[in-house]
């Protein structure tokens, strides 16, 4: 603990659950945790860290030179030019101190008021072009958060820009104060948000080193278990950081091994949709949109709210769906059982990082294939398709016969047997659990509309931004588990164990460029291999943790979670029981399609969960899955209520309002009135997907 820090200091919006200091055995388990993480490349050596510092120093000087040149061109007096300043700030995993080997750096260029955004994307971009150490330079000026991407001496950097209402930018500038946001345009506020949130998280944790080591472990676990992806409806880096920070606040004196265990204890019992807050939200009177269910009705229906601590407060998990929340809740429970075993000396830390066998988990899968005729087109195309996969998951969730749709964040290259020789192909797999239909020998299920509305969304978006090119296609196919070998190599389907040497080769770039969707986001995730993680050397079994201590912590946690609704953000009441149930749209393909509707079960048939794969932990689930409405279906609300995954009383099923543009990337969901690209009909592959579930098997 840092000198002078009092263990009784209050962190977060509640008092701590336990102030117990670490025991000798806790330090021992923490050391073993570090050893178990090392083979995955989560720690950089001193040389790599120094290289990053040197690159950032050069970039900072580069920015200062550029701002001075711009100031001279704009006829500022020499006395002002000499002190005009400019500075590079970092955020994300690098700023938090949890970046992995080869990870990119998220950075922000802060300039004074006379430097325009157009200067950044024109003159600064041109200046970067002339620098011999800078490669792969590209600007994304029309993005939700505009960015310049490049490699500086081998290190990938995503550089944002913010222009402050200041005459000069001093080296000691602190971005945490809300007053710095005054008189800024929304793009600058968005660009500043990453730095402000990261700095606030670090300020709100009791011990930064314990927080960092715990976060490294949780991020590695999330990536290995396939639940690290904000884009696909799981959690991204900042959300995992806030959950770990909240755990640190509740156990301020605990070391990393204890904190990892308490993380799973806290969030396996958490009663979603109660929000996770690191501090009481404050209003800065700047009239910026913030997450507040008292004011914004749509916020009351977010499924798993984790609220950023810096103004303007936002929910970092608006992409979470019913399925992804169910999957993550099951993973929290599994993580708790594994860490219980570890702290009782019955297992090693390596067990926590073992990947699940996704391809043995379900009986049914949807294979989503995106293909293009050139590598450049393919990279662009799969980026768009991947960003829309959560739309497909939402469509499947609201099908009355589907209990759960589980997308695997890892994409796979297309097999030679299932593609044209010259095509570049990527595949994603979605595991499906169907509800059991009572009083019916078999049921015919038509997924055509669910798939078709998704492909319409993707093609409409691609057409709107002039991306659609010859050869770009999407296909969706239903397959059973026994057919997966037609798409994937045997070692992936069977999940064979691999050696440490193979594991390290994979974690250091042995896989394809697009194997992990984290490669260009908060962190460069190299943890997408399918091997068995490093096993720590065996050690003597230690004395189990005290059952009495765990009971005390559990009772305190139940009290904490049950009182969460009193912290300014009340959870909503369930919809009125007389409200009509949510009905899925009937299949209504365009007239040009030859798809016919399938036979539905009789009126006496009622859907019930099919007992395969992941068990649905939502007791008493509604007959149709609730969903996040697209713009084609914005106003529907679910009738039935969801039972908390922790076994608590019924909770409302949230619905995400995708019309709130400040929370979504630009052109996130195109207008439903936008026409489909008529001239590109040959590229739109719309297969009829119908299947019959026979209950006699």
CSV table of C-alpha atoms in Angstrom, one decimal, residues 114-497:
chain,number,residue,atom,x,y,z
A,114,UNK,CA,-6.4,28.5,-33.0
A,115,UNK,CA,-5.5,25.0,-34.4
A,116,UNK,CA,-8.5,23.6,-36.3
A,117,UNK,CA,-9.5,20.0,-36.8
A,118,UNK,CA,-8.9,20.5,-40.6
A,119,UNK,CA,-5.3,21.4,-39.8
A,120,UNK,CA,-4.9,18.1,-38.0
A,121,UNK,CA,-6.2,16.0,-40.9
A,122,UNK,CA,-4.4,18.1,-43.5
A,123,UNK,CA,-1.1,19.7,-42.5
A,124,UNK,CA,-0.3,17.3,-39.7
A,125,UNK,CA,-1.2,14.3,-41.8
A,126,UNK,CA,1.1,15.6,-44.5
A,127,UNK,CA,3.9,16.1,-41.9
A,128,UNK,CA,3.5,12.5,-40.7
A,129,UNK,CA,3.8,11.3,-44.4
A,130,UNK,CA,7.3,12.8,-44.6
A,131,UNK,CA,8.5,11.0,-41.5
A,132,UNK,CA,10.5,8.0,-42.5
A,133,UNK,CA,9.7,6.1,-39.3
A,134,UNK,CA,5.9,6.3,-39.9
A,135,UNK,CA,4.3,3.6,-42.0
A,136,UNK,CA,0.7,2.5,-42.9
A,137,UNK,CA,-0.6,6.0,-42.4
A,138,UNK,CA,-4.4,6.5,-42.9
A,139,UNK,CA,-7.0,9.0,-41.8
A,140,UNK,CA,-10.6,8.2,-40.8
A,141,UNK,CA,-12.0,11.7,-40.7
A,142,UNK,CA,-15.7,10.9,-40.9
A,143,UNK,CA,-15.7,8.4,-38.1
A,144,UNK,CA,-17.8,8.9,-34.9
A,145,UNK,CA,-14.5,9.7,-33.2
A,146,UNK,CA,-12.2,10.9,-36.0
A,147,UNK,CA,-8.7,9.3,-35.9
A,148,UNK,CA,-5.4,9.1,-37.7
A,149,UNK,CA,-3.9,5.6,-37.6
A,150,UNK,CA,-0.2,4.7,-38.3
A,151,UNK,CA,2.8,2.7,-37.2
A,152,UNK,CA,5.6,4.7,-35.6
A,153,UNK,CA,8.8,2.7,-35.5
A,154,UNK,CA,6.8,-0.6,-35.4
A,155,UNK,CA,4.3,0.5,-32.8
A,156,UNK,CA,0.6,0.9,-33.9
A,157,UNK,CA,-0.9,4.2,-32.8
A,158,UNK,CA,-4.5,5.5,-33.0
A,159,UNK,CA,-4.3,9.3,-32.7
A,160,UNK,CA,-7.3,11.4,-31.9
A,161,UNK,CA,-7.5,15.2,-31.9
A,162,UNK,CA,-9.1,17.7,-29.5
A,163,UNK,CA,-8.9,21.5,-29.7
A,164,UNK,CA,-9.4,23.2,-26.3
A,165,UNK,CA,-10.6,26.7,-25.7
A,166,UNK,CA,-7.2,27.7,-24.4
A,167,UNK,CA,-4.5,30.0,-25.8
A,168,UNK,CA,-1.8,27.5,-25.0
A,169,UNK,CA,-1.4,23.9,-23.8
A,170,UNK,CA,0.9,23.6,-20.9
A,171,UNK,CA,2.9,20.4,-20.2
A,172,UNK,CA,1.1,20.0,-16.8
A,173,UNK,CA,-2.4,20.2,-18.2
A,174,UNK,CA,-4.9,18.1,-16.3
A,175,UNK,CA,-7.9,16.9,-18.4
A,176,UNK,CA,-10.0,15.6,-15.4
A,177,UNK,CA,-11.7,18.9,-14.7
A,178,UNK,CA,-15.2,19.3,-16.3
A,179,UNK,CA,-14.6,23.0,-17.0
A,180,UNK,CA,-12.2,22.0,-19.8
A,181,UNK,CA,-15.2,20.8,-21.8
A,182,UNK,CA,-16.8,24.3,-22.1
A,183,UNK,CA,-17.2,25.7,-25.6
A,184,UNK,CA,-16.0,22.5,-27.3
A,185,UNK,CA,-17.7,20.8,-30.3
A,186,UNK,CA,-19.0,17.3,-29.8
A,187,UNK,CA,-16.2,15.6,-31.7
A,188,UNK,CA,-13.6,17.1,-29.3
A,189,UNK,CA,-15.7,16.1,-26.3
A,190,UNK,CA,-15.8,12.5,-27.6
A,191,UNK,CA,-12.1,12.5,-28.3
A,192,UNK,CA,-11.4,13.7,-24.7
A,193,UNK,CA,-13.7,11.2,-23.2
A,194,UNK,CA,-11.2,8.3,-23.4
A,195,UNK,CA,-8.5,10.1,-21.5
A,196,UNK,CA,-10.9,11.5,-18.9
A,197,UNK,CA,-12.5,8.1,-18.2
A,198,UNK,CA,-9.1,6.3,-18.0
A,199,UNK,CA,-7.7,9.0,-15.6
A,200,UNK,CA,-10.8,8.9,-13.4
A,201,UNK,CA,-10.7,5.1,-13.1
A,202,UNK,CA,-7.0,5.3,-11.9
A,203,UNK,CA,-8.0,8.0,-9.5
A,204,UNK,CA,-10.8,6.0,-8.0
A,205,UNK,CA,-9.0,2.8,-7.2
A,206,UNK,CA,-7.3,2.3,-3.8
A,207,UNK,CA,-4.1,0.6,-5.0
A,208,UNK,CA,-3.1,1.0,-8.7
A,209,UNK,CA,-0.6,-1.9,-8.8
A,210,UNK,CA,-3.2,-4.4,-7.4
A,211,UNK,CA,-5.8,-3.0,-9.8
A,212,UNK,CA,-3.4,-3.4,-12.8
A,213,UNK,CA,-2.5,-7.0,-12.0
A,214,UNK,CA,-6.1,-8.0,-11.4
A,215,UNK,CA,-7.2,-6.3,-14.6
A,216,UNK,CA,-4.5,-8.1,-16.6
A,217,UNK,CA,-5.8,-11.4,-15.3
A,218,UNK,CA,-9.5,-10.6,-15.9
A,219,UNK,CA,-8.8,-9.3,-19.5
A,220,UNK,CA,-6.8,-12.5,-20.3
A,221,UNK,CA,-9.6,-14.6,-18.8
A,222,UNK,CA,-12.3,-12.7,-20.8
A,223,UNK,CA,-10.3,-13.1,-24.1
A,224,UNK,CA,-9.6,-16.8,-23.5
A,225,UNK,CA,-13.3,-17.4,-22.6
A,226,UNK,CA,-14.5,-15.6,-25.8
A,227,UNK,CA,-16.4,-12.7,-24.0
A,228,UNK,CA,-14.1,-9.8,-24.8
A,229,UNK,CA,-15.7,-7.7,-27.6
A,230,UNK,CA,-17.8,-4.6,-27.2
A,231,UNK,CA,-18.6,-4.7,-30.9
A,232,UNK,CA,-20.2,-8.1,-30.6
A,233,UNK,CA,-22.2,-7.4,-27.5
A,234,UNK,CA,-19.8,-8.6,-24.8
A,235,UNK,CA,-17.6,-6.2,-22.8
A,236,UNK,CA,-14.7,-4.1,-24.1
A,237,UNK,CA,-11.6,-3.1,-22.3
A,238,UNK,CA,-13.0,0.0,-20.5
A,239,UNK,CA,-16.0,-2.0,-19.2
A,240,UNK,CA,-13.8,-4.8,-17.8
A,241,UNK,CA,-11.6,-2.1,-16.2
A,242,UNK,CA,-14.6,-0.5,-14.4
A,243,UNK,CA,-15.8,-3.9,-13.1
A,244,UNK,CA,-12.3,-4.6,-11.7
A,245,UNK,CA,-12.1,-1.1,-10.3
A,246,UNK,CA,-15.4,-1.6,-8.5
A,247,UNK,CA,-14.1,-4.8,-7.0
A,248,UNK,CA,-11.0,-3.0,-5.8
A,249,UNK,CA,-13.2,-0.4,-4.1
A,250,UNK,CA,-15.1,-3.1,-2.3
A,251,UNK,CA,-11.9,-4.8,-1.1
A,252,UNK,CA,-9.4,-1.9,-0.9
A,253,UNK,CA,-6.6,-3.9,0.9
A,254,UNK,CA,-6.7,-7.1,-1.1
A,255,UNK,CA,-4.0,-8.3,-3.4
A,256,UNK,CA,-4.6,-9.5,-7.0
A,257,UNK,CA,-5.3,-13.2,-6.3
A,258,UNK,CA,-8.0,-12.3,-3.7
A,259,UNK,CA,-9.4,-9.6,-6.0
A,260,UNK,CA,-9.7,-12.0,-8.9
A,261,UNK,CA,-11.8,-14.3,-6.7
A,262,UNK,CA,-13.8,-11.5,-5.3
A,263,UNK,CA,-14.5,-10.2,-8.8
A,264,UNK,CA,-16.2,-13.4,-9.7
A,265,UNK,CA,-18.0,-13.4,-6.3
A,266,UNK,CA,-19.4,-9.9,-6.8
A,267,UNK,CA,-20.5,-10.2,-10.4
A,268,UNK,CA,-21.9,-13.7,-10.2
A,269,UNK,CA,-24.3,-12.3,-7.6
A,270,UNK,CA,-24.9,-8.9,-9.2
A,271,UNK,CA,-28.5,-8.2,-9.8
A,272,UNK,CA,-28.5,-6.7,-13.3
A,273,UNK,CA,-29.8,-4.3,-14.5
A,274,UNK,CA,-28.6,-2.4,-11.4
A,275,UNK,CA,-25.8,-0.2,-12.7
A,276,UNK,CA,-22.2,-0.5,-11.7
A,277,UNK,CA,-21.0,3.0,-10.7
A,278,UNK,CA,-17.5,4.0,-9.5
A,279,UNK,CA,-18.7,7.3,-8.2
A,280,UNK,CA,-21.9,9.2,-7.7
A,281,UNK,CA,-22.6,11.0,-11.0
A,282,UNK,CA,-22.4,14.8,-10.9
A,283,UNK,CA,-24.1,17.3,-13.2
A,284,UNK,CA,-21.7,19.9,-14.6
A,285,UNK,CA,-24.5,22.0,-16.2
A,286,UNK,CA,-23.0,21.7,-19.6
A,287,UNK,CA,-26.1,20.3,-21.1
A,288,UNK,CA,-24.4,17.2,-22.6
A,289,UNK,CA,-26.3,13.9,-22.9
A,290,UNK,CA,-25.6,11.6,-20.0
A,291,UNK,CA,-26.9,8.2,-18.9
A,292,UNK,CA,-29.7,8.9,-16.5
A,293,UNK,CA,-32.8,6.7,-16.4
A,294,UNK,CA,-34.7,9.4,-14.5
A,295,UNK,CA,-34.6,11.5,-17.6
A,296,UNK,CA,-34.1,9.1,-20.5
A,297,UNK,CA,-36.7,6.3,-20.5
A,298,UNK,CA,-34.5,4.2,-22.9
A,299,UNK,CA,-31.8,4.1,-20.3
A,300,UNK,CA,-34.1,2.2,-18.0
A,301,UNK,CA,-34.0,-0.7,-20.4
A,302,UNK,CA,-30.3,-1.2,-20.7
A,303,UNK,CA,-29.4,-4.8,-19.8
A,304,UNK,CA,-26.1,-4.5,-18.1
A,305,UNK,CA,-25.2,-0.9,-17.4
A,306,UNK,CA,-21.6,0.0,-16.5
A,307,UNK,CA,-21.4,3.7,-16.2
A,308,UNK,CA,-18.2,5.7,-17.1
A,309,UNK,CA,-17.1,7.9,-14.2
A,310,UNK,CA,-16.2,11.0,-16.1
A,311,UNK,CA,-18.7,13.6,-17.3
A,312,UNK,CA,-20.6,13.1,-19.6
A,313,UNK,CA,-21.4,9.7,-18.0
A,314,UNK,CA,-22.3,7.0,-20.5
A,315,UNK,CA,-23.2,3.4,-20.4
A,316,UNK,CA,-20.2,1.5,-21.9
A,317,UNK,CA,-22.2,-1.7,-22.4
A,318,UNK,CA,-25.2,-0.5,-24.6
A,319,UNK,CA,-24.4,-3.3,-27.1
A,320,UNK,CA,-25.1,-6.1,-24.5
A,321,UNK,CA,-28.0,-8.3,-25.5
A,322,UNK,CA,-30.0,-10.9,-23.6
A,323,UNK,CA,-27.9,-13.7,-25.0
A,324,UNK,CA,-24.5,-12.1,-24.3
A,325,UNK,CA,-25.6,-11.2,-20.8
A,326,UNK,CA,-26.7,-14.8,-20.1
A,327,UNK,CA,-23.3,-16.1,-21.5
A,328,UNK,CA,-21.3,-13.6,-19.4
A,329,UNK,CA,-23.3,-14.4,-16.2
A,330,UNK,CA,-22.6,-18.1,-16.7
A,331,UNK,CA,-18.9,-17.3,-17.1
A,332,UNK,CA,-18.9,-15.3,-13.9
A,333,UNK,CA,-20.4,-18.3,-12.1
A,334,UNK,CA,-17.9,-20.6,-13.7
A,335,UNK,CA,-15.0,-18.3,-12.8
A,336,UNK,CA,-16.2,-18.3,-9.2
A,337,UNK,CA,-16.2,-22.1,-9.0
A,338,UNK,CA,-12.7,-22.3,-10.5
A,339,UNK,CA,-11.2,-19.6,-8.3
A,340,UNK,CA,-12.8,-21.4,-5.3
A,341,UNK,CA,-10.9,-24.5,-6.3
A,342,UNK,CA,-7.7,-22.6,-6.8
A,343,UNK,CA,-7.7,-20.9,-3.4
A,344,UNK,CA,-8.5,-24.2,-1.8
A,345,UNK,CA,-5.4,-25.7,-3.4
A,346,UNK,CA,-7.5,-28.1,-5.6
A,347,UNK,CA,-6.5,-26.5,-8.9
A,348,UNK,CA,-3.9,-24.2,-10.6
A,349,UNK,CA,-4.4,-20.8,-12.1
A,350,UNK,CA,-4.0,-22.3,-15.5
A,351,UNK,CA,-7.5,-23.8,-15.2
A,352,UNK,CA,-9.0,-20.3,-15.1
A,353,UNK,CA,-7.5,-19.5,-18.6
A,354,UNK,CA,-8.6,-22.7,-20.3
A,355,UNK,CA,-10.8,-21.8,-23.3
A,356,UNK,CA,-14.3,-23.2,-23.7
A,357,UNK,CA,-15.0,-25.7,-26.4
A,358,UNK,CA,-17.5,-23.6,-28.3
A,359,UNK,CA,-17.9,-26.1,-31.1
A,360,UNK,CA,-18.9,-28.9,-28.8
A,361,UNK,CA,-21.3,-26.7,-26.8
A,362,UNK,CA,-24.3,-26.5,-29.1
A,363,UNK,CA,-26.3,-28.8,-31.4
A,364,UNK,CA,-27.0,-26.1,-34.0
A,365,UNK,CA,-24.9,-23.3,-35.5
A,366,UNK,CA,-25.4,-20.5,-38.0
A,367,UNK,CA,-22.3,-20.0,-40.2
A,368,UNK,CA,-21.9,-16.4,-41.4
A,369,UNK,CA,-19.6,-16.0,-44.3
A,370,UNK,CA,-18.2,-12.7,-45.7
A,371,UNK,CA,-16.2,-12.9,-48.9
A,372,UNK,CA,-14.5,-10.4,-51.3
A,373,UNK,CA,-12.5,-10.7,-54.4
A,374,UNK,CA,-9.4,-8.8,-53.2
A,375,UNK,CA,-7.5,-8.8,-49.9
A,376,UNK,CA,-8.0,-5.0,-49.5
A,377,UNK,CA,-11.8,-5.2,-50.2
A,378,UNK,CA,-12.0,-8.2,-47.8
A,379,UNK,CA,-10.4,-6.3,-44.9
A,380,UNK,CA,-12.8,-3.4,-45.4
A,381,UNK,CA,-15.8,-5.7,-45.9
A,382,UNK,CA,-15.4,-7.9,-42.9
A,383,UNK,CA,-14.9,-4.8,-40.7
A,384,UNK,CA,-18.4,-3.7,-41.7
A,385,UNK,CA,-19.9,-7.1,-41.4
A,386,UNK,CA,-18.4,-7.8,-38.0
A,387,UNK,CA,-19.7,-4.4,-36.7
A,388,UNK,CA,-23.3,-5.5,-37.6
A,389,UNK,CA,-23.2,-9.1,-36.3
A,390,UNK,CA,-25.0,-8.0,-33.1
A,391,UNK,CA,-27.9,-6.9,-35.4
A,392,UNK,CA,-28.2,-10.6,-36.5
A,393,UNK,CA,-28.0,-11.8,-32.9
A,394,UNK,CA,-30.8,-9.4,-32.0
A,395,UNK,CA,-32.9,-10.7,-34.9
A,396,UNK,CA,-32.3,-14.3,-33.8
A,397,UNK,CA,-33.1,-13.5,-30.2
A,398,UNK,CA,-36.6,-12.2,-31.0
A,399,UNK,CA,-37.4,-15.4,-33.0
A,400,UNK,CA,-40.0,-17.1,-30.8
A,401,UNK,CA,-38.3,-20.5,-31.1
A,402,UNK,CA,-34.8,-19.4,-30.1
A,403,UNK,CA,-33.7,-19.2,-26.5
A,404,UNK,CA,-30.1,-18.1,-27.0
A,405,UNK,CA,-27.8,-17.0,-29.8
A,406,UNK,CA,-24.1,-17.2,-28.9
A,407,UNK,CA,-21.6,-15.6,-31.4
A,408,UNK,CA,-18.0,-16.7,-31.2
A,409,UNK,CA,-15.9,-13.5,-31.3
A,410,UNK,CA,-13.1,-15.3,-33.2
A,411,UNK,CA,-13.4,-15.3,-37.0
A,412,UNK,CA,-12.0,-18.1,-39.2
A,413,UNK,CA,-10.7,-18.2,-42.7
A,414,UNK,CA,-13.0,-19.9,-45.2
A,415,UNK,CA,-12.1,-23.5,-46.1
A,416,UNK,CA,-11.0,-24.3,-49.7
A,417,UNK,CA,-13.9,-26.6,-50.2
A,418,UNK,CA,-16.5,-23.9,-49.4
A,419,UNK,CA,-15.2,-21.0,-51.4
A,420,UNK,CA,-14.1,-19.9,-54.9
A,421,UNK,CA,-10.4,-20.3,-55.4
A,422,UNK,CA,-9.7,-16.5,-55.8
A,423,UNK,CA,-12.0,-15.3,-53.0
A,424,UNK,CA,-10.9,-14.0,-49.6
A,425,UNK,CA,-13.3,-15.4,-47.0
A,426,UNK,CA,-14.0,-15.0,-43.3
A,427,UNK,CA,-16.5,-17.0,-41.2
A,428,UNK,CA,-18.2,-16.4,-37.9
A,429,UNK,CA,-20.1,-19.1,-36.0
A,430,UNK,CA,-23.2,-18.5,-33.9
A,431,UNK,CA,-24.3,-21.2,-31.5
A,432,UNK,CA,-28.1,-21.6,-31.2
A,433,UNK,CA,-30.4,-23.0,-28.5
A,434,UNK,CA,-33.9,-23.7,-29.7
A,435,UNK,CA,-36.9,-23.9,-27.3
A,436,UNK,CA,-38.6,-27.2,-27.0
A,437,UNK,CA,-42.1,-27.2,-28.4
A,438,UNK,CA,-44.6,-29.1,-26.3
A,439,UNK,CA,-47.4,-31.2,-27.8
A,440,UNK,CA,-45.7,-31.3,-31.1
A,441,UNK,CA,-43.8,-34.2,-32.7
A,442,UNK,CA,-41.7,-31.8,-34.8
A,443,UNK,CA,-41.6,-28.1,-35.6
A,444,UNK,CA,-40.6,-26.2,-38.7
A,445,UNK,CA,-38.6,-23.1,-38.0
A,446,UNK,CA,-37.9,-20.4,-40.6
A,447,UNK,CA,-34.9,-18.2,-40.0
A,448,UNK,CA,-35.1,-16.6,-43.5
A,449,UNK,CA,-36.5,-13.3,-42.3
A,450,UNK,CA,-34.0,-13.0,-39.4
A,451,UNK,CA,-31.1,-13.5,-41.8
A,452,UNK,CA,-32.5,-11.4,-44.6
A,453,UNK,CA,-33.2,-8.3,-42.5
A,454,UNK,CA,-29.5,-8.5,-41.3
A,455,UNK,CA,-28.1,-8.7,-44.8
A,456,UNK,CA,-30.4,-5.9,-45.9
A,457,UNK,CA,-28.9,-3.7,-43.0
A,458,UNK,CA,-25.3,-4.5,-44.0
A,459,UNK,CA,-25.8,-3.9,-47.8
A,460,UNK,CA,-27.8,-0.7,-47.2
A,461,UNK,CA,-25.0,0.5,-44.9
A,462,UNK,CA,-22.3,-0.4,-47.4
A,463,UNK,CA,-24.2,1.3,-50.2
A,464,UNK,CA,-24.7,4.5,-48.1
A,465,UNK,CA,-21.0,4.9,-47.5
A,466,UNK,CA,-20.0,3.8,-51.1
A,467,UNK,CA,-18.2,0.7,-49.9
A,468,UNK,CA,-20.0,-2.0,-51.8
A,469,UNK,CA,-17.8,-3.4,-54.6
A,470,UNK,CA,-18.0,-6.4,-57.0
A,471,UNK,CA,-17.4,-9.7,-55.2
A,472,UNK,CA,-18.5,-8.6,-51.8
A,473,UNK,CA,-21.0,-11.2,-50.5
A,474,UNK,CA,-22.6,-12.4,-47.2
A,475,UNK,CA,-24.0,-15.8,-46.8
A,476,UNK,CA,-25.6,-17.5,-43.8
A,477,UNK,CA,-26.0,-21.2,-43.4
A,478,UNK,CA,-27.5,-23.4,-40.7
A,479,UNK,CA,-25.4,-26.4,-39.8
A,480,UNK,CA,-25.5,-29.1,-37.1
A,481,UNK,CA,-22.6,-29.8,-34.8
A,482,UNK,CA,-21.7,-33.0,-36.8
A,483,UNK,CA,-21.3,-30.9,-39.9
A,484,UNK,CA,-18.8,-28.4,-38.5
A,485,UNK,CA,-15.9,-30.5,-39.9
A,486,UNK,CA,-16.9,-29.3,-43.4
A,487,UNK,CA,-16.0,-25.7,-42.4
A,488,UNK,CA,-13.3,-26.0,-39.8
A,489,UNK,CA,-10.1,-28.1,-39.3
A,490,UNK,CA,-10.5,-31.1,-36.9
A,491,UNK,CA,-8.2,-29.5,-34.3
A,492,UNK,CA,-10.5,-26.5,-33.9
A,493,UNK,CA,-13.7,-28.6,-33.7
A,494,UNK,CA,-12.2,-31.1,-31.3
A,495,UNK,CA,-10.1,-28.5,-29.4
A,496,UNK,CA,-6.9,-30.6,-29.1
A,497,UNK,CA,-4.3,-29.5,-26.6
